[in-house]
GROMACS .gro file of C-alpha atoms in nm:
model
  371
    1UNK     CA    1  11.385  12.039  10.387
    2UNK     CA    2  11.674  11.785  10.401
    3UNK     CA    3  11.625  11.857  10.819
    4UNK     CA    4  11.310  11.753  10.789
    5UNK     CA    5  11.307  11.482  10.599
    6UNK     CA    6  11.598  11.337  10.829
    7UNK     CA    7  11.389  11.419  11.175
    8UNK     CA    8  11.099  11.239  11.008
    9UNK     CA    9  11.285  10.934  10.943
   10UNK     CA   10  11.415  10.911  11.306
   11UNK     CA   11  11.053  10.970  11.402
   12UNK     CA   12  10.918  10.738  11.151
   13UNK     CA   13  11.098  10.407  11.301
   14UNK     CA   14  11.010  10.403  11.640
   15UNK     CA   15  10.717  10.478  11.530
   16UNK     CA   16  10.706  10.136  11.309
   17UNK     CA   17  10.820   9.927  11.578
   18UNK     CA   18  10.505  10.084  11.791
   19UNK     CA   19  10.293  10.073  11.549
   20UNK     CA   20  10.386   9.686  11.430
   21UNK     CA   21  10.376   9.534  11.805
   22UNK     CA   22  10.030   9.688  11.838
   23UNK     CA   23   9.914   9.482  11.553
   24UNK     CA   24  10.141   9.168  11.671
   25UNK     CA   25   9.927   9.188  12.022
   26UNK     CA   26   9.593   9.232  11.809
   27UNK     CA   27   9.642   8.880  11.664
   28UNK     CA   28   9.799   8.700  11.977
   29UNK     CA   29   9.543   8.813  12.257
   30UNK     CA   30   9.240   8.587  12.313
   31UNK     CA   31   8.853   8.659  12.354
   32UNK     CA   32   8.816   8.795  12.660
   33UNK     CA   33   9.155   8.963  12.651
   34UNK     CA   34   9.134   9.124  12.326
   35UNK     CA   35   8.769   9.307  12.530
   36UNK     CA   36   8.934   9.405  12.854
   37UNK     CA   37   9.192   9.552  12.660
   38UNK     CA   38   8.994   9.712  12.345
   39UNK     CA   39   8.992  10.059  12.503
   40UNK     CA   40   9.311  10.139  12.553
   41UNK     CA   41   9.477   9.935  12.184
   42UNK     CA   42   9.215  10.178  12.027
   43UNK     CA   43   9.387  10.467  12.237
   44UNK     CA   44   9.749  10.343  12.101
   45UNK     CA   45   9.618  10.302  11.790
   46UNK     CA   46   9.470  10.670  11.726
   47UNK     CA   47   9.794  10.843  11.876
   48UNK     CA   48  10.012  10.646  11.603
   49UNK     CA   49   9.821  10.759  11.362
   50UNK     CA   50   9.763  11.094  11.491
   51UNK     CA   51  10.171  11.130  11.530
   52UNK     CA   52  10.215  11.019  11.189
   53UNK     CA   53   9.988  11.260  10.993
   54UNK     CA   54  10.217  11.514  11.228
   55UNK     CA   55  10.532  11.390  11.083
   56UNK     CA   56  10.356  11.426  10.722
   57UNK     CA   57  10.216  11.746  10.751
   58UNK     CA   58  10.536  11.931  10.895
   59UNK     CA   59  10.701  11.762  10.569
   60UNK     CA   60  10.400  11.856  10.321
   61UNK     CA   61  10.427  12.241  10.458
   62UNK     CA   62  10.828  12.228  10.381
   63UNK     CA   63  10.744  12.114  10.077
   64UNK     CA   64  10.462  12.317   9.939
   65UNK     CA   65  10.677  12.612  10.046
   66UNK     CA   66  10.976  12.510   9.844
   67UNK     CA   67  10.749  12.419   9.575
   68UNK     CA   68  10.808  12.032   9.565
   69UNK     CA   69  10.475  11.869   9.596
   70UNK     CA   70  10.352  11.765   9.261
   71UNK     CA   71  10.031  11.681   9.210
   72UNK     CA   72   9.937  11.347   9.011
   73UNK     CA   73   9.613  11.480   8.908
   74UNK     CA   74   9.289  11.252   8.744
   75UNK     CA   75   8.938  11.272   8.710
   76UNK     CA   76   8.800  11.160   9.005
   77UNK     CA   77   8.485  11.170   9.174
   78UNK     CA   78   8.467  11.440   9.524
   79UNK     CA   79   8.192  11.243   9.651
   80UNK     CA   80   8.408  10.904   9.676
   81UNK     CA   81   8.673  11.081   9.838
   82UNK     CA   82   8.440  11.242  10.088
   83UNK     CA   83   8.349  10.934  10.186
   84UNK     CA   84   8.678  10.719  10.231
   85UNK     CA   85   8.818  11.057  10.392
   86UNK     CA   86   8.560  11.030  10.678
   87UNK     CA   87   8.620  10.667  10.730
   88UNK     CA   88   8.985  10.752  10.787
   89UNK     CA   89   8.850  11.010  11.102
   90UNK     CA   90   8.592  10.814  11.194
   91UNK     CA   91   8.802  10.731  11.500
   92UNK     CA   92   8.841  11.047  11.593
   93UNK     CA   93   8.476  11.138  11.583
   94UNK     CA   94   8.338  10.822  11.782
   95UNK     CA   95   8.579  10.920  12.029
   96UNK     CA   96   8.482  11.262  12.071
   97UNK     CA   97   8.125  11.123  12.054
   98UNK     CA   98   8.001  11.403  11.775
   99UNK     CA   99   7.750  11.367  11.572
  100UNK     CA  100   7.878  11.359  11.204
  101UNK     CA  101   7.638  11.428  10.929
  102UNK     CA  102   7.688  11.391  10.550
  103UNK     CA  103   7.501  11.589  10.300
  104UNK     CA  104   7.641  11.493   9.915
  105UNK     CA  105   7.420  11.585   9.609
  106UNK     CA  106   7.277  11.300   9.391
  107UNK     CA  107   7.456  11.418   9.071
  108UNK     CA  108   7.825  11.284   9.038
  109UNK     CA  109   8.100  11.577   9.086
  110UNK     CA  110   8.387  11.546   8.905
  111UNK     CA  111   8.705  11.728   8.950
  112UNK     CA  112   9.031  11.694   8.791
  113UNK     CA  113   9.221  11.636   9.137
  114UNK     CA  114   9.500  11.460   9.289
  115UNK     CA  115   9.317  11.168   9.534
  116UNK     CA  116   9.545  11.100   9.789
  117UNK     CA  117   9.570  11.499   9.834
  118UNK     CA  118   9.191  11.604   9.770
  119UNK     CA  119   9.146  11.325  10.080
  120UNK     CA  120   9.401  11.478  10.311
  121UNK     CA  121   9.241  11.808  10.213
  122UNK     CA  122   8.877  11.666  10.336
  123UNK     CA  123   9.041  11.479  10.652
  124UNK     CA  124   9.227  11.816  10.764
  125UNK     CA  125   8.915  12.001  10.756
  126UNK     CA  126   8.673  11.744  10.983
  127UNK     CA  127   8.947  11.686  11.172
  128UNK     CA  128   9.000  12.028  11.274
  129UNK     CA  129   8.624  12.079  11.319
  130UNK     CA  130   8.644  11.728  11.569
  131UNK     CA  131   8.923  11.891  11.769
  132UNK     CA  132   8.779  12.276  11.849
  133UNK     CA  133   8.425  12.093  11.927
  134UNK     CA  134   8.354  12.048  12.264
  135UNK     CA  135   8.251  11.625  12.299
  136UNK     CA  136   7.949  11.526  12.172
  137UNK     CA  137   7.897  11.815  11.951
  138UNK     CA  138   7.766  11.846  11.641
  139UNK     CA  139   7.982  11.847  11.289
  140UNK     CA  140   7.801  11.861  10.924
  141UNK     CA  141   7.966  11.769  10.578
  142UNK     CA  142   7.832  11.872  10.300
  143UNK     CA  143   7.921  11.807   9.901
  144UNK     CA  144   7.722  12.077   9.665
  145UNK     CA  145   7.730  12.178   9.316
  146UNK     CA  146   7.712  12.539   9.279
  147UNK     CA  147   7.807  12.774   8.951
  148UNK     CA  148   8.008  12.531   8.803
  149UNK     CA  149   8.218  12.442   9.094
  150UNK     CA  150   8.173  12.163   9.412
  151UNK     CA  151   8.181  12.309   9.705
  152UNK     CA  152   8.273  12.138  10.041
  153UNK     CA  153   8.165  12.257  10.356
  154UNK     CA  154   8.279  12.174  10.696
  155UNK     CA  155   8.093  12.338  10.978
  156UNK     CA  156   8.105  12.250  11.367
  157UNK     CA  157   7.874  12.376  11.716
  158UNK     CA  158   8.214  12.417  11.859
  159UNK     CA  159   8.447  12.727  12.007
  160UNK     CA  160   8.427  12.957  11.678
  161UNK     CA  161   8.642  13.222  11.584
  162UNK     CA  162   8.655  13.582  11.645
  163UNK     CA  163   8.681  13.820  11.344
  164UNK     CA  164   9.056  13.856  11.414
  165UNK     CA  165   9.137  13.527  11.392
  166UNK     CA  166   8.922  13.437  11.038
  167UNK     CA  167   9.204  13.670  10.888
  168UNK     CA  168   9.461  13.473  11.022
  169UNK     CA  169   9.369  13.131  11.043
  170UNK     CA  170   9.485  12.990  10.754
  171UNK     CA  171   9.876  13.138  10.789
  172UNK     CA  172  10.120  12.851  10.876
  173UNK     CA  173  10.148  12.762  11.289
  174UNK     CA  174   9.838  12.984  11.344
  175UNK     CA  175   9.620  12.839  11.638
  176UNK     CA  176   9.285  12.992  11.746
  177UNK     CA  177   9.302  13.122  12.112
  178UNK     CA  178   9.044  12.820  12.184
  179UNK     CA  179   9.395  12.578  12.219
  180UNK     CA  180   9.583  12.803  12.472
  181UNK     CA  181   9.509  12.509  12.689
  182UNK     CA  182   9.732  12.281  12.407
  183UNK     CA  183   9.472  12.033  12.536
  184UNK     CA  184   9.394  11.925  12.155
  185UNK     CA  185   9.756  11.961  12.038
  186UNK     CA  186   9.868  12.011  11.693
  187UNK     CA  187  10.115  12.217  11.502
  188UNK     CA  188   9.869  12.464  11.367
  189UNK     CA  189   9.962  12.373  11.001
  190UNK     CA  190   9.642  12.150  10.908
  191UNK     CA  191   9.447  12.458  10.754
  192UNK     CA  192   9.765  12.573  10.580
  193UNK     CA  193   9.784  12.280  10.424
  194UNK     CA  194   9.380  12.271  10.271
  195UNK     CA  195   9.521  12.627  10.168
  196UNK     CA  196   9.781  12.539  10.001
  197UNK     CA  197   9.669  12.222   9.834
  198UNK     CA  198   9.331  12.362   9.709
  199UNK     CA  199   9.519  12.678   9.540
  200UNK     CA  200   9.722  12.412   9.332
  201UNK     CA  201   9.397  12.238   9.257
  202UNK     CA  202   9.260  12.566   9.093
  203UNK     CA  203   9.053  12.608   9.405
  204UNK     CA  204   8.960  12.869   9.714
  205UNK     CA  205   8.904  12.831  10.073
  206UNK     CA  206   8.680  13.058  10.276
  207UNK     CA  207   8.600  13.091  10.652
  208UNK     CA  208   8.295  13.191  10.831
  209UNK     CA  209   8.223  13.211  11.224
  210UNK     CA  210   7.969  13.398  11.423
  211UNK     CA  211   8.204  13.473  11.692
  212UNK     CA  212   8.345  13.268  11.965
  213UNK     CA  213   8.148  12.987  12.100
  214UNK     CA  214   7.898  12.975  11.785
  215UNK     CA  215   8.051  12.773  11.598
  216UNK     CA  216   8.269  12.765  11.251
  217UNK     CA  217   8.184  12.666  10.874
  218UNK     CA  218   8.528  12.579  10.612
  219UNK     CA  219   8.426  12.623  10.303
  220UNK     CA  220   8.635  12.424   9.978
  221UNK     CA  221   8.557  12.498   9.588
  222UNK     CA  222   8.696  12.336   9.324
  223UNK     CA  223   8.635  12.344   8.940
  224UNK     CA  224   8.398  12.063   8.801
  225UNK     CA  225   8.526  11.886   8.502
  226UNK     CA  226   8.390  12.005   8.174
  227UNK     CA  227   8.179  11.764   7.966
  228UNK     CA  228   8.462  11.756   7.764
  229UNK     CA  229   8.669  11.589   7.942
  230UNK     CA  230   8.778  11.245   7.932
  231UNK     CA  231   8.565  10.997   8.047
  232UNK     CA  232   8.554  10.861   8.415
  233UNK     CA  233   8.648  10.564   8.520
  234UNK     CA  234   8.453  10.510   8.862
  235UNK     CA  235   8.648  10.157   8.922
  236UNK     CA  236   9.016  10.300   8.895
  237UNK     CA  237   8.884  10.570   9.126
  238UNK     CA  238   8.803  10.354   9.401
  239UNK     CA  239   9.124  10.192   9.336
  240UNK     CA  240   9.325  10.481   9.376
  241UNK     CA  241   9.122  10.518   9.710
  242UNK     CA  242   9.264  10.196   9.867
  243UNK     CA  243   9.007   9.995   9.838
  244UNK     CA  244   9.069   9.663   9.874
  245UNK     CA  245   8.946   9.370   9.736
  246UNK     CA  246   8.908   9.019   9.998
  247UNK     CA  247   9.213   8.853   9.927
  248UNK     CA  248   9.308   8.473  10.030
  249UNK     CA  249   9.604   8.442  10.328
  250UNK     CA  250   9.639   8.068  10.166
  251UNK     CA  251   9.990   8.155  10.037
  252UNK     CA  252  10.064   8.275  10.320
  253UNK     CA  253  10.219   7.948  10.462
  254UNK     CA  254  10.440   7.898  10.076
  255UNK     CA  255  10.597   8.262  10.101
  256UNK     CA  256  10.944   8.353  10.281
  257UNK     CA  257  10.962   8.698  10.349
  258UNK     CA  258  11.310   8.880  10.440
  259UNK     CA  259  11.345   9.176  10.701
  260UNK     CA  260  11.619   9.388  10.651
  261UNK     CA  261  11.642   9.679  10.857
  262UNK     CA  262  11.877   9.784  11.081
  263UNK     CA  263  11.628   9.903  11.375
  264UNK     CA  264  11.634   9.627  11.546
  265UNK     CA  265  11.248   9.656  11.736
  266UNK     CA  266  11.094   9.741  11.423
  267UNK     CA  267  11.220   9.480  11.219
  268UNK     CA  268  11.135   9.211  11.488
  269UNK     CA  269  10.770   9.372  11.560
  270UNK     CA  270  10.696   9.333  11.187
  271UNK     CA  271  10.857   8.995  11.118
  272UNK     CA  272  10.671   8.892  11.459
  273UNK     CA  273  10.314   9.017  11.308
  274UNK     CA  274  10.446   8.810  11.024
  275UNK     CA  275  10.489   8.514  11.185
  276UNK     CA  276  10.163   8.544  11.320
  277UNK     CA  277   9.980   8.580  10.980
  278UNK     CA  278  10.156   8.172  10.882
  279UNK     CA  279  10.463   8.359  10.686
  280UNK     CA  280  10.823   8.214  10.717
  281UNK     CA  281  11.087   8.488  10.808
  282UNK     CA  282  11.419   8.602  10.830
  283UNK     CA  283  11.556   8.917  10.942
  284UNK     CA  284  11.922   9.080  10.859
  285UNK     CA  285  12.007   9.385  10.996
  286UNK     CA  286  12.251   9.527  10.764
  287UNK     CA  287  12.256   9.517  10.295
  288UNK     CA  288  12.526   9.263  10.335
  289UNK     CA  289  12.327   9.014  10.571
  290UNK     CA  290  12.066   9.054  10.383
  291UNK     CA  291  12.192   8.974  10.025
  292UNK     CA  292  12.342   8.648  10.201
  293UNK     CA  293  12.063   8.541  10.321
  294UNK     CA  294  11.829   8.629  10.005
  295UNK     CA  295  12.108   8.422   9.794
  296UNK     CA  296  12.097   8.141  10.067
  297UNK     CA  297  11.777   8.107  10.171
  298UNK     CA  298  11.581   8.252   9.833
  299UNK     CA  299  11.270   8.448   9.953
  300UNK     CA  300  10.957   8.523   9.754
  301UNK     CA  301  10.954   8.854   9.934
  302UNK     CA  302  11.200   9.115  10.040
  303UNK     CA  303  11.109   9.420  10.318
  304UNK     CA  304  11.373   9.650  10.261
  305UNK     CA  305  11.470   9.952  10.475
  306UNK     CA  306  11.641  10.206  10.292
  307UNK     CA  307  11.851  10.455  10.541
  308UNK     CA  308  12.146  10.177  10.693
  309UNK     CA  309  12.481  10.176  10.706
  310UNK     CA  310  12.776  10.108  10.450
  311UNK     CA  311  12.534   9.966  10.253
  312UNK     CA  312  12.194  10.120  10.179
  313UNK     CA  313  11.794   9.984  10.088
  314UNK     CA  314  11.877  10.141   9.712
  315UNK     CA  315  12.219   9.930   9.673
  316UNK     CA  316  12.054   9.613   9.812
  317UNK     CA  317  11.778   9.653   9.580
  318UNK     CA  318  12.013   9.676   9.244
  319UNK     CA  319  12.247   9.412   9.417
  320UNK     CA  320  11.966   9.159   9.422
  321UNK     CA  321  11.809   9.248   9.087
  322UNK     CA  322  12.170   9.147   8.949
  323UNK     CA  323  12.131   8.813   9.099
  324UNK     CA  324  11.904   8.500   8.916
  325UNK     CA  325  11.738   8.498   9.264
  326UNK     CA  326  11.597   8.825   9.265
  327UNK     CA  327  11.523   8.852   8.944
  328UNK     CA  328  11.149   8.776   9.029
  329UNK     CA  329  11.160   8.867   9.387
  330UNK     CA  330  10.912   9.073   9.551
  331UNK     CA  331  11.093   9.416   9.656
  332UNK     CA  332  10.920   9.650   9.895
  333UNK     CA  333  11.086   9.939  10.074
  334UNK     CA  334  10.995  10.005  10.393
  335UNK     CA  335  11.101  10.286  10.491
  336UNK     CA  336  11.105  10.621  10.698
  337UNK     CA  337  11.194  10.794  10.372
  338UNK     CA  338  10.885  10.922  10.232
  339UNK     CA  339  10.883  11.215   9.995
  340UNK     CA  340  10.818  11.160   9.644
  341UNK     CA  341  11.175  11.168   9.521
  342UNK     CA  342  11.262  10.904   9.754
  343UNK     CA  343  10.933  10.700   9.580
  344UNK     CA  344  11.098  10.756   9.268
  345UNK     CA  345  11.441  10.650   9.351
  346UNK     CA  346  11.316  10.357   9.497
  347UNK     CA  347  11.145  10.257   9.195
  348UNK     CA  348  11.462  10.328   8.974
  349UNK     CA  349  11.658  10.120   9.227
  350UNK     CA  350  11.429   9.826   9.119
  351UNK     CA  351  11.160   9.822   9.426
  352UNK     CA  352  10.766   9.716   9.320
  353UNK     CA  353  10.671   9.970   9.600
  354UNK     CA  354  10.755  10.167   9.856
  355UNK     CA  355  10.575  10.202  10.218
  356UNK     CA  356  10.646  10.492  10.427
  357UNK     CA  357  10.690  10.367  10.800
  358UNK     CA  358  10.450  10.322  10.992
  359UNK     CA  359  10.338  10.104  10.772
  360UNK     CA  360   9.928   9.959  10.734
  361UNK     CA  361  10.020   9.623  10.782
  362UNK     CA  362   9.704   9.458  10.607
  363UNK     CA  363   9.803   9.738  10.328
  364UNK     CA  364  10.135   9.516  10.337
  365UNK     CA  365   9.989   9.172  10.380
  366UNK     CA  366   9.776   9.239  10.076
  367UNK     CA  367  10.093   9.356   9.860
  368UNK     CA  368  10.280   9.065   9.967
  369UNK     CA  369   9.985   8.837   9.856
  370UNK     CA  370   9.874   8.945   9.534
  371UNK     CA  371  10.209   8.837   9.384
   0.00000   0.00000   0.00000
């Protein structure tokens, strides 16, 4: 696990730098640029993301296996997640050219669930569907209540599966013999995962094919809440969902942020995009640096990276809540370290949040700007 979590942060910061000039070059090309060039920015923009759910799925697997994911379960509503799951694949599908359709039953179905996990459950399964379907297939989604449980169901026109493989398909690194091409890549762990994170919902998975080249149907159920349960709040539920409210860039222009990361084309990528959004920036490339300049220069905000040398994200962060400056100073980690211990630590260290890299740099802007 500590392997892992290791590879993932050297994967995680090129990966930043990528992902942060891509954004830098969506503000600074013009018009008629920005359309001869639209094609292949959405390209780089789906393989980022597509290599960073890999990175986060190889980690959730180690952990589910060593029993270290915990769930921070709440009533929340399935349908709501269905929904802000498919946005997050939409991508995927308009490139493929499918046809997605969405089937959700009028009553609301709540289910006491973890969000951010219940959506990578839903985004695993239509993505897997979107991948073993030939372009311009067909893929349904449907939300049902049924005895007491809601039942998701994910089925595709695509390859199918032969009866060997529906026994098999959920182990870990299993791959239907429709990918001996590897044209549609993967690790094979994406259906281990829905597995594995239903189970610790309380739930069951099932699988259903007609044989090869007919097609496939995933099937989810979880337990609804009882009526007894406490009441739900629809608003924090959406919240939880990232959804984001229109926020002003006018303090963008009064706010100093500091870099400090020692990967040097990351942290100039993001202070670039930065500088592009009106926001005045330094960038230090070890703790030290960056405690001189946050005493000399007195920033609103502080980006933080937490794995450098002789003097780590974690110390930097207690060094400057020590200091009158930083006393009301805007901490975020940004970091390749992303497991939930190294949330927590960062939080005890004295962050206000931590962002695994690559980071969602509106997802930033609007952290930076509600302060």
């Amino acid at each position: 696990d500590e392997f892992l979590a290791m590879l993932a942060h050297e994967l995680r910061n090129p990966l930043a730098a990528i992902s942060a000039a891509r954004a830098l070059l969506d503000e600074m090309l013009q018009d008629e640029a920005k359309n001869l060039t639209a094609t292949p920015r959405a390209i780089l923009g789906r393989q980022i993301s597509h290599l960073a759910r890999l990175v986060d799925d190889l980690l959730d697997v180690s952990r589910i296996t060593r029993g270290r994911i915990e769930l921070r379960r709440r009533p929340v509503e399935f349908a709501a997640i269905v929904q802000s799951a498919l946005d997050g694949v939409r991508p995927l599908i308009l490139s493929r050219r499918h046809d997605l359709r969405l089937e959700i039953c009028d009553q609301p179905l709540l289910v006491d669930a973890d969000p951010a996990r219940l959506g990578q459950i839903v985004s695993n399964l239509v993505t897997n569907a979107a991948k073993y379907t030939d372009p311009g297939g067909q893929i349904s989604v449907s939300l049902q209540h049924e005895g007491g449980e809601a039942i998701l169901r994910v089925r595709d026109n695509g390859t199918g599966l032969s009866a060997e493989m529906l026994h098999s398909i959920w182990g870990l690194f299993v791959q239907s013999d429709r990918t001996l091409d590897r044209a549609q890549g993967g690790l094979g762990i994406g259906l281990t995962l829905v597995k594995s994170l239903a189970e610790m919902h309380g739930g069951r998975v099932g699988a259903h094919s007609e044989g090869q080249g007919r097609g496939a149907e995933f099937l989810v159920a979880l337990p609804l809440l009882s009526d007894a349960s406490p009441p739900f709040d629809r608003q924090a539920s959406r919240s939880v969902l990232g959804v984001k409210t229109a926020l002003s860039s006018e303090n963008a222009a009064k706010n100093r942020v500091l870099v400090v990361d020692d990967n040097h084309d990351a942290a100039r990528m993001l202070a670039s995009w930065l500088e592009s959004q009106g926001y005045d920036i330094q960038i230090a490339h070890d703790g030290a640096q960056g405690l001189l300049f946050a005493c000399s220069w007195e920033p609103q905000t502080a980006l933080i990276d937490i794995g450098m040398p002789a003097m780590d994200g974690y110390q930097v962060a207690r060094a400057l809540r020590a200091l009158p400056q930083g006393q009301t100073m805007l901490l975020i980690a940004v970091t390749g370290y992303g497991q939930p211990s190294d949330r927590d630590r960062a939080l005890e260290a004295g962050f206000d949040f931590h962002l695994t890299k690559p980071v969602e740099v509106q997802e930033l802007k609007r952290l930076i700007e509600q302060k």
